[in-house]
Tab-separated table of C-alpha atoms and ligand atoms in Angstrom:
chain	number	residue	atom	x	y	z
A	1	UNK	CA	16.654	-34.471	-87.271
A	2	UNK	CA	14.295	-33.562	-90.118
A	3	UNK	CA	17.079	-31.800	-92.001
A	4	UNK	CA	18.693	-35.134	-92.698
A	5	UNK	CA	15.669	-36.721	-94.417
A	6	UNK	CA	16.203	-36.485	-98.144
A	7	UNK	CA	13.200	-37.077	-100.370
A	8	UNK	CA	14.800	-40.091	-102.065
A	9	UNK	CA	14.973	-41.911	-98.743
A	10	UNK	CA	11.187	-41.960	-98.421
A	11	UNK	CA	8.895	-44.762	-99.507
A	12	UNK	CA	6.542	-42.249	-101.167
A	13	UNK	CA	9.213	-41.144	-103.604
A	14	UNK	CA	10.053	-44.663	-104.775
A	15	UNK	CA	6.374	-45.720	-104.851
A	16	UNK	CA	5.538	-42.711	-106.993
A	17	UNK	CA	8.527	-43.349	-109.253
A	18	UNK	CA	7.468	-46.955	-109.842
A	19	UNK	CA	3.895	-45.879	-110.631
A	20	UNK	CA	5.208	-43.260	-113.061
A	21	UNK	CA	7.474	-45.751	-114.823
A	22	UNK	CA	4.575	-48.196	-115.150
A	23	UNK	CA	2.354	-45.439	-116.618
A	24	UNK	CA	5.103	-44.506	-119.078
A	25	UNK	CA	5.488	-48.116	-120.201
A	26	UNK	CA	1.720	-48.408	-120.646
A	27	UNK	CA	1.459	-45.204	-122.679
A	28	UNK	CA	4.459	-46.276	-124.752
A	29	UNK	CA	2.788	-49.612	-125.522
A	30	UNK	CA	-0.450	-47.852	-126.502
A	31	UNK	CA	1.592	-45.537	-128.756
A	32	UNK	CA	3.089	-48.552	-130.505
A	33	UNK	CA	-0.354	-50.044	-131.065
A	34	UNK	CA	-1.639	-46.789	-132.598
A	35	UNK	CA	1.465	-46.511	-134.773
A	36	UNK	CA	1.011	-50.042	-136.124
A	37	UNK	CA	-2.674	-49.516	-136.857
A	38	UNK	CA	-1.920	-46.304	-138.783
A	39	UNK	CA	0.987	-47.820	-140.673
A	40	UNK	CA	-1.234	-50.527	-142.161
A	41	UNK	CA	-3.452	-47.851	-143.731
A	42	UNK	CA	-0.604	-45.919	-145.399
A	43	UNK	CA	0.053	-46.100	-149.143
A	44	UNK	CA	3.214	-47.973	-150.171
A	45	UNK	CA	4.991	-44.731	-150.955
A	46	UNK	CA	4.107	-43.209	-147.577
A	47	UNK	CA	5.223	-46.408	-145.905
A	48	UNK	CA	8.688	-45.966	-147.448
A	49	UNK	CA	9.072	-42.306	-146.350
A	50	UNK	CA	7.818	-43.214	-142.913
A	51	UNK	CA	10.275	-46.060	-142.510
A	52	UNK	CA	13.075	-43.776	-143.723
A	53	UNK	CA	12.247	-41.140	-141.115
A	54	UNK	CA	12.122	-43.886	-138.505
A	55	UNK	CA	15.707	-44.711	-139.444
A	56	UNK	CA	16.880	-41.306	-138.190
A	57	UNK	CA	17.771	-41.396	-134.484
A	58	UNK	CA	15.224	-39.874	-132.118
A	59	UNK	CA	17.372	-36.963	-130.923
A	60	UNK	CA	18.347	-36.040	-134.453
A	61	UNK	CA	14.708	-35.996	-135.494
A	62	UNK	CA	13.846	-33.882	-132.472
A	63	UNK	CA	16.638	-31.431	-133.254
A	64	UNK	CA	15.635	-31.148	-136.894
A	65	UNK	CA	11.991	-30.670	-136.044
A	66	UNK	CA	12.913	-27.436	-134.300
A	67	UNK	CA	14.191	-25.969	-137.576
A	68	UNK	CA	11.567	-27.375	-139.891
A	69	UNK	CA	9.415	-24.903	-141.773
A	70	UNK	CA	6.111	-25.937	-143.220
A	71	UNK	CA	5.489	-25.647	-146.968
A	72	UNK	CA	2.296	-23.753	-147.922
A	73	UNK	CA	0.645	-27.050	-148.882
A	74	UNK	CA	1.522	-28.510	-145.512
A	75	UNK	CA	0.063	-25.432	-143.851
A	76	UNK	CA	-3.222	-26.031	-145.601
A	77	UNK	CA	-3.515	-29.463	-144.043
A	78	UNK	CA	-2.729	-27.955	-140.647
A	79	UNK	CA	-5.602	-25.461	-140.767
A	80	UNK	CA	-7.928	-25.847	-137.821
A	81	UNK	CA	-11.406	-24.638	-138.628
A	82	UNK	CA	-13.567	-23.939	-135.612
A	83	UNK	CA	-16.581	-23.914	-137.916
A	84	UNK	CA	-19.085	-22.472	-135.493
A	85	UNK	CA	-17.259	-19.148	-134.987
A	86	UNK	CA	-15.744	-18.859	-138.473
A	87	UNK	CA	-12.226	-18.506	-137.082
A	88	UNK	CA	-9.471	-20.545	-138.670
A	89	UNK	CA	-6.076	-20.982	-137.119
A	90	UNK	CA	-2.790	-22.493	-138.156
A	91	UNK	CA	-1.439	-25.316	-136.065
A	92	UNK	CA	2.023	-24.002	-136.796
A	93	UNK	CA	5.387	-25.360	-135.810
A	94	UNK	CA	6.596	-23.446	-132.755
A	95	UNK	CA	9.296	-20.789	-133.210
A	96	UNK	CA	12.839	-21.982	-132.694
A	97	UNK	CA	13.597	-19.588	-129.870
A	98	UNK	CA	10.550	-20.837	-127.989
A	99	UNK	CA	11.510	-24.473	-128.324
A	100	UNK	CA	15.084	-23.564	-127.389
A	101	UNK	CA	13.835	-21.933	-124.225
A	102	UNK	CA	11.841	-25.041	-123.441
A	103	UNK	CA	14.941	-27.225	-123.668
A	104	UNK	CA	16.917	-24.774	-121.548
A	105	UNK	CA	14.312	-25.119	-118.792
A	106	UNK	CA	14.577	-28.911	-118.986
A	107	UNK	CA	18.370	-28.783	-118.695
A	108	UNK	CA	18.123	-26.286	-115.843
A	109	UNK	CA	15.603	-28.527	-114.103
A	110	UNK	CA	17.948	-31.517	-114.343
A	111	UNK	CA	20.912	-29.528	-113.035
A	112	UNK	CA	18.784	-28.177	-110.211
A	113	UNK	CA	17.414	-31.598	-109.302
A	114	UNK	CA	20.896	-33.103	-109.164
A	115	UNK	CA	22.231	-30.209	-107.103
A	116	UNK	CA	19.203	-30.361	-104.798
A	117	UNK	CA	19.534	-34.124	-104.339
A	118	UNK	CA	23.248	-34.557	-103.850
A	119	UNK	CA	24.429	-31.211	-102.485
A	120	UNK	CA	23.141	-28.720	-99.921
A	121	UNK	CA	22.462	-26.158	-102.637
A	122	UNK	CA	19.055	-24.461	-102.303
A	123	UNK	CA	17.970	-26.939	-99.640
A	124	UNK	CA	15.431	-25.312	-97.288
A	125	UNK	CA	15.967	-27.810	-94.469
A	126	UNK	CA	19.715	-27.402	-94.559
A	127	UNK	CA	19.409	-23.630	-94.789
A	128	UNK	CA	17.052	-23.629	-91.827
A	129	UNK	CA	19.435	-25.732	-89.729
A	130	UNK	CA	22.349	-23.506	-90.686
A	131	UNK	CA	20.410	-20.355	-89.762
A	132	UNK	CA	19.324	-21.763	-86.416
A	133	UNK	CA	22.885	-22.951	-85.737
A	134	UNK	CA	24.116	-19.386	-86.291
A	135	UNK	CA	21.336	-18.005	-84.142
A	136	UNK	CA	21.973	-20.424	-81.266
A	137	UNK	CA	25.696	-19.637	-81.479
A	138	UNK	CA	24.979	-15.907	-81.280
A	139	UNK	CA	22.696	-16.456	-78.286
A	140	UNK	CA	25.480	-18.438	-76.590
A	141	UNK	CA	27.942	-15.656	-77.400
A	142	UNK	CA	25.543	-13.135	-75.853
A	143	UNK	CA	25.049	-15.300	-72.760
A	144	UNK	CA	28.819	-15.343	-72.200
A	145	UNK	CA	29.051	-11.601	-71.684
A	146	UNK	CA	25.526	-10.812	-70.480
A	147	UNK	CA	25.307	-10.418	-66.725
A	148	UNK	CA	23.809	-13.597	-65.300
A	149	UNK	CA	21.097	-13.261	-62.716
A	150	UNK	CA	20.688	-15.646	-59.805
A	151	UNK	CA	18.685	-15.795	-56.608
A	152	UNK	CA	21.161	-13.464	-54.858
A	153	UNK	CA	21.325	-10.786	-57.550
A	154	UNK	CA	17.753	-10.792	-58.870
A	155	UNK	CA	15.882	-7.595	-58.137
A	156	UNK	CA	12.296	-6.557	-58.646
A	157	UNK	CA	11.767	-3.915	-61.297
A	158	UNK	CA	8.509	-2.583	-62.647
A	159	UNK	CA	10.130	-2.335	-66.072
A	160	UNK	CA	10.257	-6.127	-66.239
A	161	UNK	CA	6.531	-6.752	-65.773
A	162	UNK	CA	5.496	-6.530	-69.419
A	163	UNK	CA	8.312	-8.762	-70.637
A	164	UNK	CA	7.635	-11.128	-67.759
A	165	UNK	CA	4.038	-11.410	-68.888
A	166	UNK	CA	5.187	-12.449	-72.370
A	167	UNK	CA	7.493	-15.130	-70.947
A	168	UNK	CA	4.653	-16.276	-68.701
A	169	UNK	CA	2.370	-16.640	-71.726
A	170	UNK	CA	4.949	-18.826	-73.477
A	171	UNK	CA	6.018	-21.061	-70.604
A	172	UNK	CA	3.515	-21.031	-67.788
A	173	UNK	CA	0.016	-20.373	-69.091
A	174	UNK	CA	-0.603	-24.044	-69.941
A	175	UNK	CA	-0.695	-24.847	-66.225
A	176	UNK	CA	-1.280	-21.588	-64.388
A	177	UNK	CA	-3.816	-20.163	-66.915
A	178	UNK	CA	-4.054	-16.627	-68.193
A	179	UNK	CA	-3.319	-13.942	-65.620
A	180	UNK	CA	-2.084	-16.720	-63.299
A	181	UNK	CA	-5.592	-17.564	-62.143
A	182	UNK	CA	-4.650	-21.244	-61.757
A	183	UNK	CA	-5.459	-24.563	-63.413
A	184	UNK	CA	-3.163	-27.560	-63.221
A	185	UNK	CA	-0.846	-25.316	-61.227
A	186	UNK	CA	-2.092	-23.206	-58.317
A	187	UNK	CA	-3.659	-19.762	-58.469
A	188	UNK	CA	-0.720	-17.331	-58.316
A	189	UNK	CA	-2.780	-14.276	-57.439
A	190	UNK	CA	-3.913	-15.242	-53.923
A	191	UNK	CA	-1.941	-15.187	-50.690
A	192	UNK	CA	-2.048	-18.918	-50.016
A	193	UNK	CA	1.222	-20.644	-50.929
A	194	UNK	CA	2.159	-24.328	-51.012
A	195	UNK	CA	5.875	-23.582	-51.201
A	196	UNK	CA	7.300	-20.930	-48.934
A	197	UNK	CA	11.074	-21.130	-49.329
A	198	UNK	CA	12.117	-17.477	-49.194
A	199	UNK	CA	11.244	-14.445	-47.138
A	200	UNK	CA	9.955	-12.317	-49.981
A	201	UNK	CA	7.405	-13.205	-52.644
A	202	UNK	CA	9.715	-12.091	-55.451
A	203	UNK	CA	12.563	-14.326	-54.303
A	204	UNK	CA	10.173	-17.192	-53.566
A	205	UNK	CA	9.024	-17.231	-57.189
A	206	UNK	CA	12.651	-17.096	-58.341
A	207	UNK	CA	13.470	-19.993	-56.006
A	208	UNK	CA	10.580	-22.036	-57.490
A	209	UNK	CA	11.840	-21.374	-61.005
A	210	UNK	CA	15.335	-22.454	-60.079
A	211	UNK	CA	14.479	-25.550	-58.039
A	212	UNK	CA	10.975	-26.568	-59.057
A	213	UNK	CA	8.553	-27.922	-56.507
A	214	UNK	CA	10.099	-30.353	-53.993
A	215	UNK	CA	6.696	-32.090	-53.626
A	216	UNK	CA	5.402	-32.070	-57.173
A	217	UNK	CA	7.625	-32.635	-60.231
A	218	UNK	CA	4.906	-31.141	-62.469
A	219	UNK	CA	6.374	-27.764	-61.483
A	220	UNK	CA	9.819	-28.363	-62.918
A	221	UNK	CA	13.078	-26.481	-62.207
A	222	UNK	CA	12.858	-24.265	-65.286
A	223	UNK	CA	16.269	-22.632	-64.854
A	224	UNK	CA	18.140	-25.824	-64.016
A	225	UNK	CA	16.439	-27.576	-66.940
A	226	UNK	CA	17.758	-24.842	-69.220
A	227	UNK	CA	14.297	-23.757	-70.400
A	228	UNK	CA	14.619	-20.221	-69.127
A	229	UNK	CA	17.594	-18.106	-68.007
A	230	UNK	CA	18.025	-16.295	-64.709
A	231	UNK	CA	17.160	-13.057	-66.526
A	232	UNK	CA	13.879	-14.591	-67.706
A	233	UNK	CA	13.157	-15.694	-64.132
A	234	UNK	CA	13.823	-12.172	-62.864
A	235	UNK	CA	11.175	-10.877	-65.283
A	236	UNK	CA	8.730	-13.679	-64.484
A	237	UNK	CA	9.095	-13.059	-60.778
A	238	UNK	CA	8.416	-9.353	-61.347
A	239	UNK	CA	5.261	-10.240	-63.280
A	240	UNK	CA	4.026	-12.655	-60.613
A	241	UNK	CA	4.825	-10.145	-57.867
A	242	UNK	CA	2.782	-7.644	-59.879
A	243	UNK	CA	-0.300	-9.877	-60.326
A	244	UNK	CA	-0.082	-11.077	-56.717
A	245	UNK	CA	0.614	-7.829	-54.854
A	246	UNK	CA	-0.358	-4.973	-57.139
A	247	UNK	CA	-3.540	-6.375	-58.674
A	248	UNK	CA	-6.419	-7.900	-56.795
A	249	UNK	CA	-6.805	-11.633	-56.284
A	250	UNK	CA	-8.710	-13.641	-58.881
A	251	UNK	CA	-11.268	-15.401	-56.707
A	252	UNK	CA	-13.020	-18.710	-57.311
A	253	UNK	CA	-16.163	-16.721	-58.147
A	254	UNK	CA	-14.196	-14.938	-60.878
A	255	UNK	CA	-12.995	-18.250	-62.353
A	256	UNK	CA	-9.804	-18.511	-60.346
A	257	UNK	CA	-8.620	-21.788	-58.824
A	258	UNK	CA	-9.358	-22.308	-55.107
A	259	UNK	CA	-6.507	-21.165	-52.831
A	260	UNK	CA	-4.021	-23.904	-51.910
A	261	UNK	CA	-1.447	-24.064	-49.103
A	262	UNK	CA	-0.980	-21.760	-46.140
A	263	UNK	CA	-1.385	-18.026	-45.700
A	264	UNK	CA	1.953	-16.357	-46.437
A	265	UNK	CA	3.443	-13.370	-44.655
A	266	UNK	CA	6.075	-11.840	-46.924
A	267	UNK	CA	8.782	-9.455	-45.769
A	268	UNK	CA	7.965	-6.753	-48.259
B	1	HEC	C1	3.296	-28.435	-66.335
B	1	HEC	C2	2.558	-27.542	-65.476
B	1	HEC	C3	3.239	-26.313	-64.944
B	1	HEC	C4	3.927	-25.365	-65.657
B	1	HEC	C5	4.187	-25.314	-67.144
B	1	HEC	C6	4.326	-24.378	-64.701
B	1	HEC	N1	3.898	-24.700	-63.466
B	1	HEC	FE1	4.202	-23.623	-61.795
B	1	HEC	N2	3.291	-25.076	-60.728
B	1	HEC	C7	2.703	-26.210	-61.210
B	1	HEC	C8	2.192	-27.009	-60.121
B	1	HEC	C9	1.456	-28.318	-60.250
B	1	HEC	C10	2.537	-26.319	-58.947
B	1	HEC	C11	2.246	-26.757	-57.538
B	1	HEC	C12	3.493	-27.443	-56.999
B	1	HEC	C13	3.304	-28.030	-55.635
B	1	HEC	O1	2.241	-28.614	-55.386
B	1	HEC	O2	4.258	-27.891	-54.840
B	1	HEC	C14	3.210	-25.124	-59.376
B	1	HEC	C15	3.684	-24.148	-58.493
B	1	HEC	C16	4.208	-22.935	-58.868
B	1	HEC	C17	4.573	-21.886	-57.959
B	1	HEC	C18	4.454	-21.956	-56.448
B	1	HEC	C19	3.012	-21.845	-56.066
B	1	HEC	C20	2.772	-22.272	-54.641
B	1	HEC	O3	1.634	-22.067	-54.203
B	1	HEC	O4	3.680	-22.824	-54.026
B	1	HEC	C21	4.996	-20.832	-58.683
B	1	HEC	C22	5.455	-19.494	-58.197
B	1	HEC	C23	4.940	-21.250	-60.072
B	1	HEC	N3	4.453	-22.526	-60.127
B	1	HEC	C24	5.307	-20.470	-61.119
B	1	HEC	C25	5.392	-20.925	-62.417
B	1	HEC	C26	5.948	-20.170	-63.491
B	1	HEC	C27	6.466	-18.745	-63.411
B	1	HEC	C28	5.889	-20.957	-64.584
B	1	HEC	C29	6.407	-20.654	-65.969
B	1	HEC	C30	7.830	-20.545	-66.111
B	1	HEC	C31	5.282	-22.208	-64.190
B	1	HEC	N4	5.008	-22.153	-62.877
B	1	HEC	C32	5.032	-23.239	-65.051
B	1	HEC	C33	2.595	-26.556	-62.548
B	1	HEC	C34	3.222	-25.884	-63.580
């Protein structure tokens, strides 16, 4: 199930990580080269101060840099002169609160990443699975108490036609085409039927949905396979009764599939 694939189990993640580490090492090496080249050009005095600052651990330096204020003479050397537009700006140290905020986001990001990786916290896949689990459970709960409909109890009702059409569009249109005009499966609007198993058209459709076609497994037993419920079949049968008996046949000339089977005489 897709919910169980964590990003760190994919090849992409590790490939990308290795590339990133390589890039970091390269940029670090280039940084060292630049540092060495600059160091050679420093005066002896500057070399001493530089080496002293290098002696301070990285994190300490980083921490102190957040509180450092520039002296006016330092500010002068930080002036950026655009020249062409006459605007000068100070390349100032950033305010403490701003830098603080920046570090907070980094810490938050780490905490989030760890939680996301090793727990189910804020995991869309897991949340999706949980939601669908709840939904499926509530459908099952509903099915327990809802009246079940079978071949004996199914009845035709005009109120079911519209819903039946929707279910038809989801489950049947791929084979029987829009409006049931036929394609892979036969035209459902004419009076020729391959399978005549019941006395009425409505019950015949229901029977087909329960048992599928005995001659052709392409028309599967939708109810027995658990794809639709008896209540869905009751609505589908109402829709097919409607397009077969209450609307006119879609003929070959109108794009319908040629009639198949034998002429049916239904009880109602
Ligand atoms: C994968 C293709 C396919 C799908 C999807 C499909 N059918 Fe069929 N259906 C067929 C075929 C093929 C037949 C013809 C079976 C035969 O030759 O006995 C058929 C036959 C039928 C028949 C009997 C027609 C006759 O002349 O005997 C009915 C009614 C029917 N389908 C209704 C439905 C309904 C309602 C749905 C949607 C729940 C549906 N079918 C979905 C392929 C399909």
